[in-house]
Amino acid sequence: ATLTGLKAETPYYYSIKAMSRDGAVIDSGPLTFSTAVRNESSFSFAVMGDTEARPHINARIAKMIWDERPNFLMIVGDLTDGGTKDHKFEWNYEYFQGITQLASRVAVFPVPGNGEDDLYWYNRYHSLPKNDGFYSFKYCNAEFFMLNSNKPAEFAPGGKQYLWLEEQLKASTARWKFVAHHHAPYS
């Protein structure tokens, strides 16, 4: 769902109701989120990664992150263990079960890890500017460049993402610039 006409730096309350296949009503109960802060305001964000296959740990981490009240969350890959088209259950069990208490309150900006292999569910469960796993977004005086390090040829000098990032960085007027991707650049 796309919401329009919201004011900056404002808390909103909502609930979601849905009907299950057996006709029972599922109700999220009251939830809240806040819109992005104004450009002159300070903000904070959280970063987590490799949340695959451990929903009980993800839930504890999500709770600790929510206790800090970040403005948004970045997940640097491996949201699932192998969340390909034929493994939707991994999204339900591994990702949503652990992260929902946080993702229902803050924006989530992911990058794919090797666990999101074909990006099938990754693209369906996230509203992102591009469907090939890399994109950028601005938040206040910062710009975030989210890369798909699963494609080494594109990620290497002269590759598609490398050239895209080079152009994006040249054009960026943001005071702060962050680059996120799944695979560590150094071991």
mmCIF file of C-alpha atoms in Angstrom:
data_model
loop_
_atom_site.group_PDB
_atom_site.id
_atom_site.type_symbol
_atom_site.label_atom_id
_atom_site.label_comp_id
_atom_site.label_asym_id
_atom_site.label_seq_id
_atom_site.Cartn_x
_atom_site.Cartn_y
_atom_site.Cartn_z
ATOM 1 C CA ALA A 1 0.000 0.000 0.000
ATOM 2 C CA THR A 2 1.250 3.456 -0.830
ATOM 3 C CA LEU A 3 0.375 6.252 1.570
ATOM 4 C CA THR A 4 0.328 9.846 0.322
ATOM 5 C CA GLY A 5 -0.230 13.242 1.916
ATOM 6 C CA LEU A 6 1.706 12.449 5.091
ATOM 7 C CA LYS A 7 3.510 15.193 7.008
ATOM 8 C CA ALA A 8 7.247 14.986 7.667
ATOM 9 C CA GLU A 9 8.481 13.966 11.098
ATOM 10 C CA THR A 10 5.015 12.942 12.270
ATOM 11 C CA PRO A 11 3.887 9.786 14.089
ATOM 12 C CA TYR A 12 0.970 7.860 12.599
ATOM 13 C CA TYR A 13 -1.070 4.999 14.005
ATOM 14 C CA TYR A 14 -2.544 2.144 11.993
ATOM 15 C CA SER A 15 -3.789 -1.412 12.134
ATOM 16 C CA ILE A 16 -4.128 -4.091 9.500
ATOM 17 C CA LYS A 17 -7.004 -6.529 9.298
ATOM 18 C CA ALA A 18 -7.119 -9.461 6.918
ATOM 19 C CA MET A 19 -9.287 -12.491 6.474
ATOM 20 C CA SER A 20 -7.668 -15.915 6.496
ATOM 21 C CA ARG A 21 -8.690 -18.690 4.143
ATOM 22 C CA ASP A 22 -10.944 -20.183 6.796
ATOM 23 C CA GLY A 23 -12.762 -16.846 7.263
ATOM 24 C CA ALA A 24 -11.120 -15.837 10.556
ATOM 25 C CA VAL A 25 -10.168 -12.168 10.892
ATOM 26 C CA ILE A 26 -6.500 -11.551 11.637
ATOM 27 C CA ASP A 27 -5.882 -8.191 13.336
ATOM 28 C CA SER A 28 -2.421 -6.686 13.830
ATOM 29 C CA GLY A 29 -3.617 -4.544 16.721
ATOM 30 C CA PRO A 30 -2.524 -0.912 16.960
ATOM 31 C CA LEU A 31 0.874 -0.130 15.429
ATOM 32 C CA THR A 32 2.741 3.090 14.808
ATOM 33 C CA PHE A 33 5.367 4.553 12.506
ATOM 34 C CA SER A 34 6.865 7.995 11.995
ATOM 35 C CA THR A 35 7.518 9.645 8.664
ATOM 36 C CA ALA A 36 10.990 10.771 7.628
ATOM 37 C CA VAL A 37 12.454 13.650 9.552
ATOM 38 C CA ARG A 38 12.933 17.108 8.075
ATOM 39 C CA ASN A 39 16.237 17.853 6.342
ATOM 40 C CA GLU A 40 17.586 19.906 9.255
ATOM 41 C CA SER A 41 16.756 17.283 11.887
ATOM 42 C CA SER A 42 19.052 14.620 13.256
ATOM 43 C CA PHE A 43 18.278 10.966 12.705
ATOM 44 C CA SER A 44 19.541 7.498 13.509
ATOM 45 C CA PHE A 45 19.425 4.180 11.720
ATOM 46 C CA ALA A 46 20.231 0.582 12.526
ATOM 47 C CA VAL A 47 22.123 -1.983 10.466
ATOM 48 C CA MET A 48 21.788 -5.742 10.702
ATOM 49 C CA GLY A 49 22.575 -8.625 8.422
ATOM 50 C CA ASP A 50 22.659 -12.382 7.996
ATOM 51 C CA THR A 51 19.321 -12.773 9.732
ATOM 52 C CA GLU A 52 18.657 -16.048 7.930
ATOM 53 C CA ALA A 53 17.372 -19.198 9.646
ATOM 54 C CA ARG A 54 17.231 -17.719 13.161
ATOM 55 C CA PRO A 55 13.852 -16.025 13.687
ATOM 56 C CA HIS A 56 14.107 -16.301 17.477
ATOM 57 C CA ILE A 57 17.406 -14.399 17.473
ATOM 58 C CA ASN A 58 16.130 -11.916 14.871
ATOM 59 C CA ALA A 59 13.143 -11.181 17.096
ATOM 60 C CA ARG A 60 15.437 -10.417 20.053
ATOM 61 C CA ILE A 61 17.669 -8.204 17.908
ATOM 62 C CA ALA A 62 14.626 -6.440 16.386
ATOM 63 C CA LYS A 63 13.310 -5.716 19.885
ATOM 64 C CA MET A 64 16.669 -4.283 20.993
ATOM 65 C CA ILE A 65 16.846 -2.147 17.856
ATOM 66 C CA TRP A 66 13.284 -0.901 18.376
ATOM 67 C CA ASP A 67 14.201 0.070 21.966
ATOM 68 C CA GLU A 68 16.616 2.593 20.399
ATOM 69 C CA ARG A 69 13.860 4.027 18.122
ATOM 70 C CA PRO A 70 15.842 4.330 14.874
ATOM 71 C CA ASN A 71 14.294 6.150 11.932
ATOM 72 C CA PHE A 72 14.945 3.207 9.612
ATOM 73 C CA LEU A 73 16.687 -0.139 9.280
ATOM 74 C CA MET A 74 19.230 -1.336 6.741
ATOM 75 C CA ILE A 75 19.613 -5.097 6.286
ATOM 76 C CA VAL A 76 22.841 -6.020 4.539
ATOM 77 C CA GLY A 77 21.784 -9.298 2.995
ATOM 78 C CA ASP A 78 20.910 -12.888 3.751
ATOM 79 C CA LEU A 79 17.430 -12.022 4.928
ATOM 80 C CA THR A 80 16.688 -15.699 4.298
ATOM 81 C CA ASP A 81 18.773 -18.812 3.960
ATOM 82 C CA GLY A 82 17.671 -19.562 0.407
ATOM 83 C CA GLY A 83 14.603 -17.456 -0.308
ATOM 84 C CA THR A 84 14.245 -18.334 -3.968
ATOM 85 C CA LYS A 85 10.929 -18.547 -5.814
ATOM 86 C CA ASP A 86 10.275 -22.114 -4.683
ATOM 87 C CA HIS A 87 11.167 -21.323 -1.033
ATOM 88 C CA LYS A 88 8.497 -18.828 0.005
ATOM 89 C CA PHE A 89 8.292 -20.609 3.375
ATOM 90 C CA GLU A 90 11.724 -19.216 4.239
ATOM 91 C CA TRP A 91 10.385 -15.679 3.977
ATOM 92 C CA ASN A 92 7.443 -16.527 6.236
ATOM 93 C CA TYR A 93 9.478 -18.494 8.759
ATOM 94 C CA GLU A 94 12.941 -16.890 8.710
ATOM 95 C CA TYR A 95 12.317 -13.274 7.769
ATOM 96 C CA PHE A 96 8.840 -12.122 8.719
ATOM 97 C CA GLN A 97 8.568 -14.071 11.950
ATOM 98 C CA GLY A 98 11.623 -12.353 13.426
ATOM 99 C CA ILE A 99 11.582 -8.906 11.861
ATOM 100 C CA THR A 100 7.902 -7.929 11.840
ATOM 101 C CA GLN A 101 7.895 -6.207 15.229
ATOM 102 C CA LEU A 102 10.489 -3.768 13.855
ATOM 103 C CA ALA A 103 9.527 -3.669 10.164
ATOM 104 C CA SER A 104 5.958 -2.744 11.107
ATOM 105 C CA ARG A 105 7.298 0.470 12.683
ATOM 106 C CA VAL A 106 10.266 1.647 10.581
ATOM 107 C CA ALA A 107 11.217 1.645 6.918
ATOM 108 C CA VAL A 108 13.433 -1.257 5.867
ATOM 109 C CA PHE A 109 16.106 -0.815 3.197
ATOM 110 C CA PRO A 110 17.654 -4.180 2.281
ATOM 111 C CA VAL A 111 20.401 -5.315 -0.021
ATOM 112 C CA PRO A 112 20.407 -8.885 -1.295
ATOM 113 C CA GLY A 113 22.750 -11.486 0.032
ATOM 114 C CA ASN A 114 23.455 -14.860 -1.496
ATOM 115 C CA GLY A 115 20.371 -16.136 0.396
ATOM 116 C CA GLU A 116 18.099 -14.035 -1.854
ATOM 117 C CA ASP A 117 19.643 -15.627 -4.944
ATOM 118 C CA ASP A 118 16.983 -15.069 -7.649
ATOM 119 C CA LEU A 119 15.463 -11.953 -5.964
ATOM 120 C CA TYR A 120 11.955 -13.295 -6.634
ATOM 121 C CA TRP A 121 10.435 -12.763 -3.158
ATOM 122 C CA TYR A 122 12.957 -10.057 -2.295
ATOM 123 C CA ASN A 123 11.483 -7.853 -5.045
ATOM 124 C CA ARG A 124 7.878 -8.728 -4.164
ATOM 125 C CA TYR A 125 8.228 -7.997 -0.453
ATOM 126 C CA HIS A 126 10.152 -4.734 -0.778
ATOM 127 C CA SER A 127 9.138 -1.640 -2.694
ATOM 128 C CA LEU A 128 12.486 -0.579 -4.099
ATOM 129 C CA PRO A 129 13.463 1.783 -6.923
ATOM 130 C CA LYS A 130 15.097 -0.982 -9.006
ATOM 131 C CA ASN A 131 14.482 -4.694 -9.376
ATOM 132 C CA ASP A 132 18.070 -5.831 -9.862
ATOM 133 C CA GLY A 133 19.146 -5.464 -6.245
ATOM 134 C CA PHE A 134 20.912 -2.110 -6.250
ATOM 135 C CA TYR A 135 19.527 1.374 -5.697
ATOM 136 C CA SER A 136 20.041 4.575 -3.764
ATOM 137 C CA PHE A 137 17.919 6.671 -1.470
ATOM 138 C CA LYS A 138 18.267 10.013 0.276
ATOM 139 C CA TYR A 139 17.427 10.673 3.885
ATOM 140 C CA CYS A 140 17.945 14.216 5.175
ATOM 141 C CA ASN A 141 21.546 15.238 4.486
ATOM 142 C CA ALA A 142 22.685 11.681 3.713
ATOM 143 C CA GLU A 143 22.565 9.468 0.659
ATOM 144 C CA PHE A 144 22.686 5.672 0.805
ATOM 145 C CA PHE A 145 23.960 3.519 -2.039
ATOM 146 C CA MET A 146 22.725 -0.042 -1.743
ATOM 147 C CA LEU A 147 24.653 -2.547 -3.881
ATOM 148 C CA ASN A 148 24.142 -6.151 -4.929
ATOM 149 C CA SER A 149 27.500 -7.813 -4.275
ATOM 150 C CA ASN A 150 26.190 -11.165 -5.546
ATOM 151 C CA LYS A 151 27.144 -10.159 -9.066
ATOM 152 C CA PRO A 152 30.945 -9.932 -8.948
ATOM 153 C CA ALA A 153 31.320 -8.889 -12.583
ATOM 154 C CA GLU A 154 28.964 -5.927 -12.050
ATOM 155 C CA PHE A 155 30.598 -5.105 -8.728
ATOM 156 C CA ALA A 156 34.182 -5.089 -10.054
ATOM 157 C CA PRO A 157 35.869 -2.015 -11.578
ATOM 158 C CA GLY A 158 34.264 -1.262 -14.943
ATOM 159 C CA GLY A 159 31.173 -3.329 -14.112
ATOM 160 C CA LYS A 160 27.560 -2.121 -14.271
ATOM 161 C CA GLN A 161 27.183 -1.370 -10.555
ATOM 162 C CA TYR A 162 30.702 0.013 -10.255
ATOM 163 C CA LEU A 163 30.057 2.546 -13.012
ATOM 164 C CA TRP A 164 26.582 3.330 -11.620
ATOM 165 C CA LEU A 165 28.029 3.992 -8.153
ATOM 166 C CA GLU A 166 30.808 6.142 -9.584
ATOM 167 C CA GLU A 167 28.243 8.326 -11.409
ATOM 168 C CA GLN A 168 25.925 8.465 -8.391
ATOM 169 C CA LEU A 169 28.751 9.566 -6.098
ATOM 170 C CA LYS A 170 29.867 12.267 -8.541
ATOM 171 C CA ALA A 171 26.304 13.628 -8.737
ATOM 172 C CA SER A 172 25.549 13.375 -5.024
ATOM 173 C CA THR A 173 25.258 16.614 -3.089
ATOM 174 C CA ALA A 174 24.638 14.866 0.237
ATOM 175 C CA ARG A 175 26.890 15.725 3.141
ATOM 176 C CA TRP A 176 27.095 12.081 4.230
ATOM 177 C CA LYS A 177 27.399 9.135 1.856
ATOM 178 C CA PHE A 178 26.998 5.493 2.883
ATOM 179 C CA VAL A 179 27.546 2.376 0.770
ATOM 180 C CA ALA A 180 26.024 -0.930 1.839
ATOM 181 C CA HIS A 181 26.414 -4.434 0.412
ATOM 182 C CA HIS A 182 26.401 -7.998 1.676
ATOM 183 C CA HIS A 183 29.880 -9.406 1.144
ATOM 184 C CA ALA A 184 32.699 -7.993 3.236
ATOM 185 C CA PRO A 185 35.290 -6.095 1.174
ATOM 186 C CA TYR A 186 38.077 -7.414 3.432
ATOM 187 C CA SER A 187 38.428 -10.645 5.367
#
